[in-house]
Structure formats: structure tokens, C-alpha cells
CSV table of C-alpha atoms in Angstrom, one decimal:
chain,number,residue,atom,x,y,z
A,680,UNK,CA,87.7,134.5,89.8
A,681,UNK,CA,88.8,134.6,93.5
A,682,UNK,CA,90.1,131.5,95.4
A,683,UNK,CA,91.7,130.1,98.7
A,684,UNK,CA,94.3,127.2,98.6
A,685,UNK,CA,94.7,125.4,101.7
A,686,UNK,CA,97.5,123.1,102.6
A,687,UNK,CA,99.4,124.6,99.6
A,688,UNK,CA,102.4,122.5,99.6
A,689,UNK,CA,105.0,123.4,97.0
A,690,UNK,CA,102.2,125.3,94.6
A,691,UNK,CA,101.5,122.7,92.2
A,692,UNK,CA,97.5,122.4,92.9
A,693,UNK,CA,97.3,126.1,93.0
A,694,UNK,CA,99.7,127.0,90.1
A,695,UNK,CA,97.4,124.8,87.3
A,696,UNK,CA,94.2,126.7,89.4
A,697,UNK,CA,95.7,130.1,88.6
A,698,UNK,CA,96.5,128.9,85.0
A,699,UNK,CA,92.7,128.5,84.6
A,700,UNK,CA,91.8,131.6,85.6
A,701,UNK,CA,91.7,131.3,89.5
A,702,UNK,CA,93.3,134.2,91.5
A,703,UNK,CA,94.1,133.6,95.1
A,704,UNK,CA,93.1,135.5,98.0
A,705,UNK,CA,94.9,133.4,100.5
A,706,UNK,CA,97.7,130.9,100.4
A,707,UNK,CA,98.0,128.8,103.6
A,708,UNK,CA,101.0,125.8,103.8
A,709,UNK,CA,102.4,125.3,107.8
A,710,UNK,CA,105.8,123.8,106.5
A,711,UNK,CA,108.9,126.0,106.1
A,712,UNK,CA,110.4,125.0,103.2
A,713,UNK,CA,107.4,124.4,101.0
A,714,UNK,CA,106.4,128.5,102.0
A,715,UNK,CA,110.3,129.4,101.4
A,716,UNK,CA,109.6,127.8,97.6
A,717,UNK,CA,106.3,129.9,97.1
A,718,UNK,CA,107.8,133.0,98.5
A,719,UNK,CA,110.8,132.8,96.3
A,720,UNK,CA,109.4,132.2,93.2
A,721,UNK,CA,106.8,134.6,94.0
A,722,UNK,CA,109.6,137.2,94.3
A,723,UNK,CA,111.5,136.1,91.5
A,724,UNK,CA,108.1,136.5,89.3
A,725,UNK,CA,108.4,133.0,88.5
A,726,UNK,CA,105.1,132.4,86.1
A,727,UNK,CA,101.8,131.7,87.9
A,728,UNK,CA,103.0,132.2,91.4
A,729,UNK,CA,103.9,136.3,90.9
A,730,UNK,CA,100.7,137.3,91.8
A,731,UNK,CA,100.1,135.3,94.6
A,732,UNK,CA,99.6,137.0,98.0
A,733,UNK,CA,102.9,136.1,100.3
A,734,UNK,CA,101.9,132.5,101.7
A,735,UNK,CA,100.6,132.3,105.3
A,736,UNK,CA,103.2,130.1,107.4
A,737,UNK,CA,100.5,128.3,109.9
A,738,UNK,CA,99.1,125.8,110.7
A,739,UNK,CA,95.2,125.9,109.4
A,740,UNK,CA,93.3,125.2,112.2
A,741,UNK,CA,94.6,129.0,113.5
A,742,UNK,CA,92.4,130.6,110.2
A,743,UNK,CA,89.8,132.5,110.8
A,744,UNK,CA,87.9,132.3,107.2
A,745,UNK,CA,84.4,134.4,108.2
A,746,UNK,CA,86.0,137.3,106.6
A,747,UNK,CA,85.9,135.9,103.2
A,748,UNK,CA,82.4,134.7,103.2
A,749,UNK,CA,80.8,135.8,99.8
A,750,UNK,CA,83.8,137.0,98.5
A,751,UNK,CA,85.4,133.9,97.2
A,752,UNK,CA,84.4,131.2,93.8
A,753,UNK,CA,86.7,128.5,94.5
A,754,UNK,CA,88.4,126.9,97.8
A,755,UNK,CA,91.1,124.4,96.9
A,756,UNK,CA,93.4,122.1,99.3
A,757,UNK,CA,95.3,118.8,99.8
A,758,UNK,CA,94.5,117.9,103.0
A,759,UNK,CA,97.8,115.8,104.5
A,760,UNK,CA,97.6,112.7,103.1
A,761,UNK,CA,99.9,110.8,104.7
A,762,UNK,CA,97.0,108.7,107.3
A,763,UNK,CA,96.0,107.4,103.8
A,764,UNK,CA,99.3,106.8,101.9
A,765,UNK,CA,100.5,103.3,101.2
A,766,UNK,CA,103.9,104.6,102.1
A,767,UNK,CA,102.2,105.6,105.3
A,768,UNK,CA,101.1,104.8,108.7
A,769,UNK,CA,97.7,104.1,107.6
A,770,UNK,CA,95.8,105.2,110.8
A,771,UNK,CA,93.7,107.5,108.9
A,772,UNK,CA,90.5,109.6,111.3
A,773,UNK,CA,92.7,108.3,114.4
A,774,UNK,CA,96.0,110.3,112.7
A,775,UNK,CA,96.6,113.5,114.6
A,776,UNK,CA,97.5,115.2,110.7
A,777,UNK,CA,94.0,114.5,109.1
A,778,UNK,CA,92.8,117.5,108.3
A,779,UNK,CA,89.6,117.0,106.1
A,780,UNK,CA,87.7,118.6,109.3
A,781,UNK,CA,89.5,121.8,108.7
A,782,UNK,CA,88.9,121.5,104.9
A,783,UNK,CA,85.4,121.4,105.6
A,784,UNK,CA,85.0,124.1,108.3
A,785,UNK,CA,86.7,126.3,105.2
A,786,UNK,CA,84.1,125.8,103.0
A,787,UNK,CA,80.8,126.1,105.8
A,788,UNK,CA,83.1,129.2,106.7
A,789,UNK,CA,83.4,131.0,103.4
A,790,UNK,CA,80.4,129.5,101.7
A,791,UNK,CA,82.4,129.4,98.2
A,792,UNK,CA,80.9,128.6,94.7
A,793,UNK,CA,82.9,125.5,94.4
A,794,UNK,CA,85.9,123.6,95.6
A,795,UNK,CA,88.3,121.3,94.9
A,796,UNK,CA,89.9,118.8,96.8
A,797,UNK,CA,92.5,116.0,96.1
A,798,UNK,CA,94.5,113.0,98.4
A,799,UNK,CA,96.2,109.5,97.6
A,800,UNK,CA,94.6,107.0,96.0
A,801,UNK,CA,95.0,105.6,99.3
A,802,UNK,CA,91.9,106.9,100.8
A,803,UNK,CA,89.8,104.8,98.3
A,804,UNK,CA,91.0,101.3,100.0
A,805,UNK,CA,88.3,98.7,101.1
A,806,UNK,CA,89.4,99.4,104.3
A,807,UNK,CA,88.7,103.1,104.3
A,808,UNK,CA,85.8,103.1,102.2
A,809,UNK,CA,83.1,104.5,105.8
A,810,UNK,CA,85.6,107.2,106.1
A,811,UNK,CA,85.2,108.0,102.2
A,812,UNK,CA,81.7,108.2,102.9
A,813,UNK,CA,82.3,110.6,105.7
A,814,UNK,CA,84.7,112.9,104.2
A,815,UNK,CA,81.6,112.9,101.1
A,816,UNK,CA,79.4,113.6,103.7
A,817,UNK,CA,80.8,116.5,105.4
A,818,UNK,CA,81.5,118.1,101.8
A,819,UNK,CA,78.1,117.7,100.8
A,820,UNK,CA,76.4,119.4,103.6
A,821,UNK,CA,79.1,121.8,105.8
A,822,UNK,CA,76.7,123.1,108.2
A,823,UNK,CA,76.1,120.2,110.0
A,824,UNK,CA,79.1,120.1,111.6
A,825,UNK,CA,81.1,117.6,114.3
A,826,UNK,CA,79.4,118.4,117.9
A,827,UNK,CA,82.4,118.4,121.0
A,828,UNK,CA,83.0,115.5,121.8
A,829,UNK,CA,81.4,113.7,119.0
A,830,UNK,CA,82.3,110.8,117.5
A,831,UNK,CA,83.0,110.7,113.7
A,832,UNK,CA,80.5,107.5,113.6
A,833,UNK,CA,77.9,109.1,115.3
A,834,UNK,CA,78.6,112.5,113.2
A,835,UNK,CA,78.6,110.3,109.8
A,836,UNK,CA,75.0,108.8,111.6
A,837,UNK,CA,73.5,112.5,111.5
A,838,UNK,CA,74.8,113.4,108.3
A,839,UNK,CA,73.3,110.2,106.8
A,840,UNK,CA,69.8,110.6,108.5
A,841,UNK,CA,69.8,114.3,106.9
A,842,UNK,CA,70.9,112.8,103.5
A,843,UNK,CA,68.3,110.2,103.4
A,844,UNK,CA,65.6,112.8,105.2
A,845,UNK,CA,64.7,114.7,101.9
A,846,UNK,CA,65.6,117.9,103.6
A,847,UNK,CA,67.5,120.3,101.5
A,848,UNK,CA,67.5,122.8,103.4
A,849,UNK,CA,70.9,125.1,104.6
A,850,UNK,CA,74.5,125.0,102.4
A,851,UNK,CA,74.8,122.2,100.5
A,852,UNK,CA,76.8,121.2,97.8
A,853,UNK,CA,76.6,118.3,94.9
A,854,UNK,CA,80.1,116.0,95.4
A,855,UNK,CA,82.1,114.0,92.6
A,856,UNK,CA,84.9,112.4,93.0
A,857,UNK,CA,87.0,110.5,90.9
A,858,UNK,CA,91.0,108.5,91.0
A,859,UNK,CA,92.5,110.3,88.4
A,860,UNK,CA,95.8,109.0,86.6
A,861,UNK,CA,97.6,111.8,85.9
A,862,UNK,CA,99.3,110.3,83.0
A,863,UNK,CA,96.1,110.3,81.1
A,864,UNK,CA,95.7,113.8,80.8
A,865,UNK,CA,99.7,114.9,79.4
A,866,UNK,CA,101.4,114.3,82.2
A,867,UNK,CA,104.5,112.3,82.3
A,868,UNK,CA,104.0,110.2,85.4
A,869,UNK,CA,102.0,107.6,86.3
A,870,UNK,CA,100.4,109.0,89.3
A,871,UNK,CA,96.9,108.3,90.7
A,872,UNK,CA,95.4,110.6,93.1
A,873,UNK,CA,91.1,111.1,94.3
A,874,UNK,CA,90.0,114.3,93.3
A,875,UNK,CA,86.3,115.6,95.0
A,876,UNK,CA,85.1,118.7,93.0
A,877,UNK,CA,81.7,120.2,94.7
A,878,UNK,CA,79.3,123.1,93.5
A,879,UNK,CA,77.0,124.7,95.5
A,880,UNK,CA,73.5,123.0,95.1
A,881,UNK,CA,71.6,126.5,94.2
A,882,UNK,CA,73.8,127.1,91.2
A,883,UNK,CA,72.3,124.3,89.4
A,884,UNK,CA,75.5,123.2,87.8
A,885,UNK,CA,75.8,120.4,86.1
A,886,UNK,CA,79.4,119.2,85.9
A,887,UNK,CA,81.7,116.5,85.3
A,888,UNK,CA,85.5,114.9,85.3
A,889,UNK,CA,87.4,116.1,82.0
A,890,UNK,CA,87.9,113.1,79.3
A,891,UNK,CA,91.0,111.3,79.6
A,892,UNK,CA,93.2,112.7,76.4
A,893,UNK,CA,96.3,110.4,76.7
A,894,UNK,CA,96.5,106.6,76.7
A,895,UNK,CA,99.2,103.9,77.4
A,896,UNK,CA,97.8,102.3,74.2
A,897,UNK,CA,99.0,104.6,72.1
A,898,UNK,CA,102.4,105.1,73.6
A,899,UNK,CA,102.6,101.0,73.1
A,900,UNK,CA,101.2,101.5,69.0
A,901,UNK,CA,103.8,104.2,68.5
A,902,UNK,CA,106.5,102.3,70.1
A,903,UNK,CA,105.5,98.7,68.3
A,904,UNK,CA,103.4,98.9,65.1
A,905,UNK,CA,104.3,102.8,63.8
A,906,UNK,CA,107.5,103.3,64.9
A,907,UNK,CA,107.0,107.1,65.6
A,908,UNK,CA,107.7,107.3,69.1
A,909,UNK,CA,111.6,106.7,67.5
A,910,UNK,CA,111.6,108.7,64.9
A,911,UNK,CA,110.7,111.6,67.3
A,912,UNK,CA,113.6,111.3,69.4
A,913,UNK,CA,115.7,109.9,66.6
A,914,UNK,CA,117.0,106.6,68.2
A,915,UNK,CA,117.0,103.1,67.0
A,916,UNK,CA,113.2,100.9,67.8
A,917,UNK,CA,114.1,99.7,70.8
A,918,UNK,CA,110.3,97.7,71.8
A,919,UNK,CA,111.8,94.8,72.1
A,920,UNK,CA,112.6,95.4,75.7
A,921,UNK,CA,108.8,96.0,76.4
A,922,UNK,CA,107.8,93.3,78.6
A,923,UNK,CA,106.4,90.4,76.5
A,924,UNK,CA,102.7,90.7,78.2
A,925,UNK,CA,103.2,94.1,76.5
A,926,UNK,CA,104.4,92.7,73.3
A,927,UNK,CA,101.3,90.5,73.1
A,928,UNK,CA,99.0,93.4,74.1
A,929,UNK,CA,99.6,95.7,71.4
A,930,UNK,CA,99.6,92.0,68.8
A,931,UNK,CA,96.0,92.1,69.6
A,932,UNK,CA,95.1,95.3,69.0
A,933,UNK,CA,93.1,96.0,65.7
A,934,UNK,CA,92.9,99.9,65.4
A,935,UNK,CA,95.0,103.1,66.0
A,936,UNK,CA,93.8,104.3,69.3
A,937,UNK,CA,92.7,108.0,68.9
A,938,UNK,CA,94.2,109.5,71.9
A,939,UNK,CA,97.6,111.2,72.5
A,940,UNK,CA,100.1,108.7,73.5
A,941,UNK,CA,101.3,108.3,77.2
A,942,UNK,CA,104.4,111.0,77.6
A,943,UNK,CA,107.6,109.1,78.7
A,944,UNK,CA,110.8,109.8,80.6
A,945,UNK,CA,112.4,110.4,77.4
A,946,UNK,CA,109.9,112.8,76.3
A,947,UNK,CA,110.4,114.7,79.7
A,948,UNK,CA,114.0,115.0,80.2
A,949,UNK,CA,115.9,114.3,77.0
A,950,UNK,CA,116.5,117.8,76.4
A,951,UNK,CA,118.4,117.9,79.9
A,952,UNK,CA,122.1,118.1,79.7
A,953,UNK,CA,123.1,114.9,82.0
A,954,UNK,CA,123.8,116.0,85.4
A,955,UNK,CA,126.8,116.6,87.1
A,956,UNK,CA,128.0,117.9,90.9
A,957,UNK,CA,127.6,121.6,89.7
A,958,UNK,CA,124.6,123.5,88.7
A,959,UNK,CA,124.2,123.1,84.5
A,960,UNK,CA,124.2,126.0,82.9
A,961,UNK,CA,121.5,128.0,83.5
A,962,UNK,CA,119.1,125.2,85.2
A,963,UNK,CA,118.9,125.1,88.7
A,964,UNK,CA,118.3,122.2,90.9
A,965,UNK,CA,119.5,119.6,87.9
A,966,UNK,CA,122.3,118.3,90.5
A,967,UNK,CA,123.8,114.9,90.5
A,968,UNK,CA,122.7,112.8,93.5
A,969,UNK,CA,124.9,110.2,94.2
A,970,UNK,CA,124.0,106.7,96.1
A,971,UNK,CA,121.1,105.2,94.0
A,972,UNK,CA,121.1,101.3,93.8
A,973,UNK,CA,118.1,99.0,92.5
A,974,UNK,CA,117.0,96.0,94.5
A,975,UNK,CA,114.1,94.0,94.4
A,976,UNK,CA,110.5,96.0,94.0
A,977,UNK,CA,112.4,99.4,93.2
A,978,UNK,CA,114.3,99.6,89.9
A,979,UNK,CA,113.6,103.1,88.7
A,980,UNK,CA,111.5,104.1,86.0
A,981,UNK,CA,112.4,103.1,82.6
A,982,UNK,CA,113.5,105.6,80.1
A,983,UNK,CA,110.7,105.2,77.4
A,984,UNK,CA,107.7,104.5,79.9
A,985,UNK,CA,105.9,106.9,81.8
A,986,UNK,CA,107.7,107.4,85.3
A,987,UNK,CA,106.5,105.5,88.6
A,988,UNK,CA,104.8,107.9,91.1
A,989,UNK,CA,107.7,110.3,92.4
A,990,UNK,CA,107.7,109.3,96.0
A,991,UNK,CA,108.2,111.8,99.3
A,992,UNK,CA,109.7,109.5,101.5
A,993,UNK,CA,107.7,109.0,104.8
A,994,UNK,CA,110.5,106.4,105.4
A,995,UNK,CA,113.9,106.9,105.1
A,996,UNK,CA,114.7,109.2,102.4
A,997,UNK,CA,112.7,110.8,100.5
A,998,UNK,CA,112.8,110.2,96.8
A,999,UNK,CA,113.9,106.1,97.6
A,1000,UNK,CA,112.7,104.9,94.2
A,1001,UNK,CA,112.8,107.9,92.1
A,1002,UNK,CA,115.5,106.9,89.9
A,1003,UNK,CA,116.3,106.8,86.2
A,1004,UNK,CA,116.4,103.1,84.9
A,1005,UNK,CA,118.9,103.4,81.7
A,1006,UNK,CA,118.9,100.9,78.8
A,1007,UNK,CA,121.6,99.5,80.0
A,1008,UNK,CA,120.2,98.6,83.4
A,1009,UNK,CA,121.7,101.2,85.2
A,1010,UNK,CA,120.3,103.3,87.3
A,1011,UNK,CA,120.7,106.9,89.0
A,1012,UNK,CA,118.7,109.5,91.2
A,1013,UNK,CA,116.1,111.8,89.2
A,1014,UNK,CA,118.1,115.0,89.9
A,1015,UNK,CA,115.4,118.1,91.3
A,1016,UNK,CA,114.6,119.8,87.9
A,1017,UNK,CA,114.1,116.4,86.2
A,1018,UNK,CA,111.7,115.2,89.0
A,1019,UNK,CA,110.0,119.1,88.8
A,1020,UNK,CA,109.6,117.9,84.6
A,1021,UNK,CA,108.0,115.0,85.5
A,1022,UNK,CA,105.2,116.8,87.6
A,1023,UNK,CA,105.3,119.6,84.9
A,1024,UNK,CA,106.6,122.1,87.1
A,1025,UNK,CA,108.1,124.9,84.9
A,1026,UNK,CA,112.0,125.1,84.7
A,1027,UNK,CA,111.7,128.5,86.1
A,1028,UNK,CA,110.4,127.2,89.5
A,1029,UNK,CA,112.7,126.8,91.8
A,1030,UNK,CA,112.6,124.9,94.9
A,1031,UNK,CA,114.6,125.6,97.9
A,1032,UNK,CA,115.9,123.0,100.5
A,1033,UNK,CA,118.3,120.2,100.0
A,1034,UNK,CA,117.5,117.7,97.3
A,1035,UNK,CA,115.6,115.5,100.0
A,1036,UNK,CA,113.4,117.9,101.2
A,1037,UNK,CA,113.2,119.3,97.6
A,1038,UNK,CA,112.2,116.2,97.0
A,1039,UNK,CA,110.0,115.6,99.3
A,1040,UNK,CA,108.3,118.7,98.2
A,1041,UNK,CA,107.7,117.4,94.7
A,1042,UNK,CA,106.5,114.3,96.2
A,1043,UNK,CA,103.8,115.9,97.8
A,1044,UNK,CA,102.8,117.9,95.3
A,1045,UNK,CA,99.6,117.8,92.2
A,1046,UNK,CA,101.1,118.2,88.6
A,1047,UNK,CA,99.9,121.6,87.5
A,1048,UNK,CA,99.0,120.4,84.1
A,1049,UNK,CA,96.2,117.8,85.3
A,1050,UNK,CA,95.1,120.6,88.3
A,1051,UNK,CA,94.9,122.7,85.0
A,1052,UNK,CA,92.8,120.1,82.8
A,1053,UNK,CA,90.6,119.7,86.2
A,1054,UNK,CA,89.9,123.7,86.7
A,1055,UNK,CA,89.7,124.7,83.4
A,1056,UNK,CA,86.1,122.8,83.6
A,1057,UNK,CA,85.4,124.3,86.6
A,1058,UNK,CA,85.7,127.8,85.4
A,1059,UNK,CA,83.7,127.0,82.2
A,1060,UNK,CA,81.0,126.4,84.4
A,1061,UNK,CA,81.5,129.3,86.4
A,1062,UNK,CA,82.5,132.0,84.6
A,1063,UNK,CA,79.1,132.5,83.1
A,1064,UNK,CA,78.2,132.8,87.1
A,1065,UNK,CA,81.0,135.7,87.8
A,1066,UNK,CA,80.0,138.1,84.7
């Protein structure tokens, strides 16, 4: 199955896409050092990313995507999200990096059987909920697209009067979306982004968001009633430092909850020889990083908990808060390769840049293991479509 990822960033969208079965055509990321990361791994063969095309360095709005009309299942993107990011400036349609318009001339443009985009949990505040309804919109039915000049209220007006019209006529497409946690589907981060998945309205597809296969209630039954969270890593029960609301949580529970559990720090990085001012071994990017402190609001994430969001730093420097928090209340920087585990990069990806921009990278990114869960129920749905 053929695909396009737009806005590729360091891979991890398109890397749990590819793992699923998707194949891309066309990589396109505008920033350096995200395309540096793709094109080395891609040269090194580094898992999914060897048979990538070499990444197109540009900025989107310079793609001419006619060619690849009818030729192409899946388009796939994260459209910046930083107009929407509670670390961010929060001007949203008025911020000059907004590039939903772009995702959606891609899809009128190539007319693909499906797509999938993601963005912050951010774009699903109160206060952004008429542009939700626009970006929605736009997905739903490309063709009618932004006239010059046009305001996005008076293009949401048309698009509404077609939607309510009964007209279903022209490219359409049926819209989902759903916040996701990623640390309900394996991954070991707490990290909540929107996902929209569309399919074109004349396949007749009937789809919908995978199950969630992990739960923090299970993490917290292992840890208090069972004890085999311990066991596993062969330390000493330690839920007594859970926070007491936590305590009194798992009291009231009455069954074992069937899920996984919740994957921790510890179940991410304990393997990891601690890190030093050299590279270990054979890892790369599992540097120390000196000048982490805890304050107020940002103490790292706890060892036996699943992480806090890794962070890219639109102020000051990236990767602020992504720090271990020790049992003994200490605290130091997530190196690279342990921030890459906790987005479920593999340890044979590398990424280039200093650790803040390397960072910053991983920040950015979609853990390939829930892009995987996502597309591997897209491409059930379409493979029957592509035989």
C-alpha cells in the first residue's frame, strides 16, 4: 500500500505507518535536522526507514501533489502544532505555521483512499472548539476549498451550508477523530495527542479507533494488591510512595482489571547502563546531560510511573521537564536514547543534532507503536480494497 507523509518530523508517525504495511512515496519535513535524522538512518538501513525515498527538504506549500492523484492509499502528516500547544503561543488560524490548509489541499490534490492526521491535545480546548469544526470540515469535503481572500469564518459558513444541504456530491470523506493517550495502547508515556482518520465516502468503510489495551489500573493492582510489577524487576514493593489518593483508589477496587498494565520508566530504561559523558558501549545518543534541577510544577517523571509528556521546548530549552525523578528524590536529564525508549523509537535510530535539538526532535514526534496500533486498522480495512 502506497502513502505520502507530510510534515514528517523525526519519522515517528511514518515509521509505525510503514510497520503496518504503508510504503511511502514521498517524505516531506522543511527542518534540517529532523531530514538529517531520516536520511541517516535511511542510509544506515536502520529498520522501517531503509526503504523510504530520501526526504524532501521544503517547505510544503512548494509541493505540487497532481502527479500522485490515483496512485496513492494513505496520506499521513502532523501539521505544526505549535498555534495549539499549551507550551505555545496559542494564536492558532492567526499563526503564520498552521498548516492544516496545506494538509488539506494534499488530500483534494491526490484524492487518497484514506488519511491520517494527528496534533496536540491542544487543538481540542473550549477555546478552539470553531476551528476544530473547521479543520473537520475541510477534511470532510476537500474540494470546496478557501476562495482568495476568504475568510476562514466565511469558508467554515460554505462548508457548513454544503454539510447541512444533503448534497453529496464531489470528494468527500467520512471524519473521526479521537484524543488518544498513548500510554493506553503500550507505550510508555503519558502522552495525549487528536488523531482524525478519514476514508473516502465511496468505499463504504466502516471504521473505528482501536480499543485501548493498557490501563493505569492495572499498573496500580500490580504495584499494590499482586505485587508483580516487583517481582518483574526484582526490587523490593515500593507502593508505598504512590500518592495516597492512589493508595485509596486501588483499596476500592473489587476485580483484576483485564488489560495490560500501564508500562513505566522502569520498564523502559532499566536495561540501560546509567549514563555517563561518553557514548556507552554500543548505544548512541545515551549521553549524560548535566544541569537538571526540580522546582515547583516540574519534578521529573517518577521511576515506576508512566513518564510525563516529553516536551520540545518552545521556551527555553527544549526537553525542560524531561527528567528522571529517582527514589531518592533526585533527579537528572532523560539522556537521547532513553527519551527515544520512551516514544518507542528503536535503539538503532539515531538522531542527529545536539541533545536539545535531538530533543526537540523527540518532542515533536508520534510514538511509532500507537501510529502502529492506529494503521494497522486502517490497513485491515483496506487491504481487501488494494487486492
Amino acid at each position: 500500500m502506497r502513502s505520502i507523509e507530510l510534515f514528517a518530523g523525526a519519522g515517528g508517525l511514518g515509521m509505525g505507518l510503514s510497520a503496518a504495511g504503508f510504503i511511502p512515496d514521498l517524505v516531506v519535513e522543511w527542518d534540517k535536522w529532523c531530514c538529517d535524522t531520516i536520511r541517516e538512518n535511511r542510509r544506515a538501513g536502520a529498520g522501517l526507514v531503509a526503504s523510504w525515498p530520501d526526504p524532501v527538504e521544503a517547505d510544503v506549500r512548494q509541493i505540487d501533489f497532481q502527479e500522485f492523484e490515483g496512485r496513492i492509499e494513505l496520506v499521513s502528516g502532523g501539521p505544526p502544532c505549535q498555534p495549539f500547544s499549551v507550551g505555545g503561543r496559542h494564536r492558532a488560524h492567526d499563526d503564520g505555521r498552521d498548516m492544516w490548509s496545506e494538509a488539506v489541499r494534499a488530500v483534494r490534490e491526490i484524492r487518497p483512499k484514506t488519511f491520517v492526521f494527528e496534533n496536540v491535545k491542544g487543538l481540542t480546548r473550549a477555546s478552539f472548539a470553531t476551528y476544530l469544526a473547521y479543520i473537520v470540515h475541510q477534511l470532510s469535503y476537500p474540494d470546496i476549498a478557501r476562495l482568495p481572500d476568504e475568510s476562514w469564518l466565511s469558508h467554515l459558513g460554505r462548508l457548513e451550508q454544503h454539510h447541512t444541504s444533503g448534497v453529496r456530491t464531489g470528494l468527500q470523506y467520512q471524519v473521526v477523530w479521537q484524543v488518544l493517550n498513548a500510554a493506553d495502547y503500550g507505550v510508555p508515556q503519558r502522552r495525549e495527542r487528536v488523531v482524525f482518520v478519514g476514508f473516502r465516502s465511496d468505499l463504504g468503510v466502516a471504521w473505528k479507533f482501536p480499543e485501548k489495551s493498557h490501563s493505569h489500573d492495572r499498573l496500580l493492582w500490580e504495584q499494590c494488591r499482586t505485587g508483580a510489577y516487583w517481582k518483574r524487576h526484582q526490587v523490593a514493593p515500593d507502593s508505598c510512595r504512590l500518592d495516597p489518593r492512589l493508595l485509596a483508589k486501588v483499596d476500592r477496587m473489587t476485580s483484576e482489571p483485564k488489560a495490560f498494565p500501564w508500562r513505566t520508566v522502569r520498564d523502559a530504561i532499566s536495561d540501560l547502563p546509567e549514563p555517563s559523558s561518553s557514548r556507552v558501549g554500543h548505544l548512541s545518543n545515551h549521553r549524560f546531560q548535566p544541569g537538571a534541577k526540580a522546582y515547583p510544577g516540574h519534578i521529573g517523571s517518577p521511576l515506576d510511573e508512566a513518564a510525563k509528556t516529553l516536551k520540545a521546548g518552545v521556551h527555553g530549552v527544549p526537553g525542560g521537564e524531561n527528567m528522571l525523578l529517582r527514589p531518592d528524590g533526585t533527579v537528572r536529564y532523560f539522556t537521547v536514547r532513553e527519551s527515544a525508549r520512551l516514544q518507542t523509537f528503536p535503539d538503532t535510530y539515531v538522531l542527529h543534532g545536539s541533545w536539545s535539538e535531538a530533543m526537540r526532535q523527540l518532542g515533536n514526534a508520534v510514538p511509532p507503536e500507537l501510529a502502529k496500533v492506529i494503521a494497522n486498522g486502517i490497513a485491515q480495512h483496506l487491504q481487501p480494497l488494494c487486492d
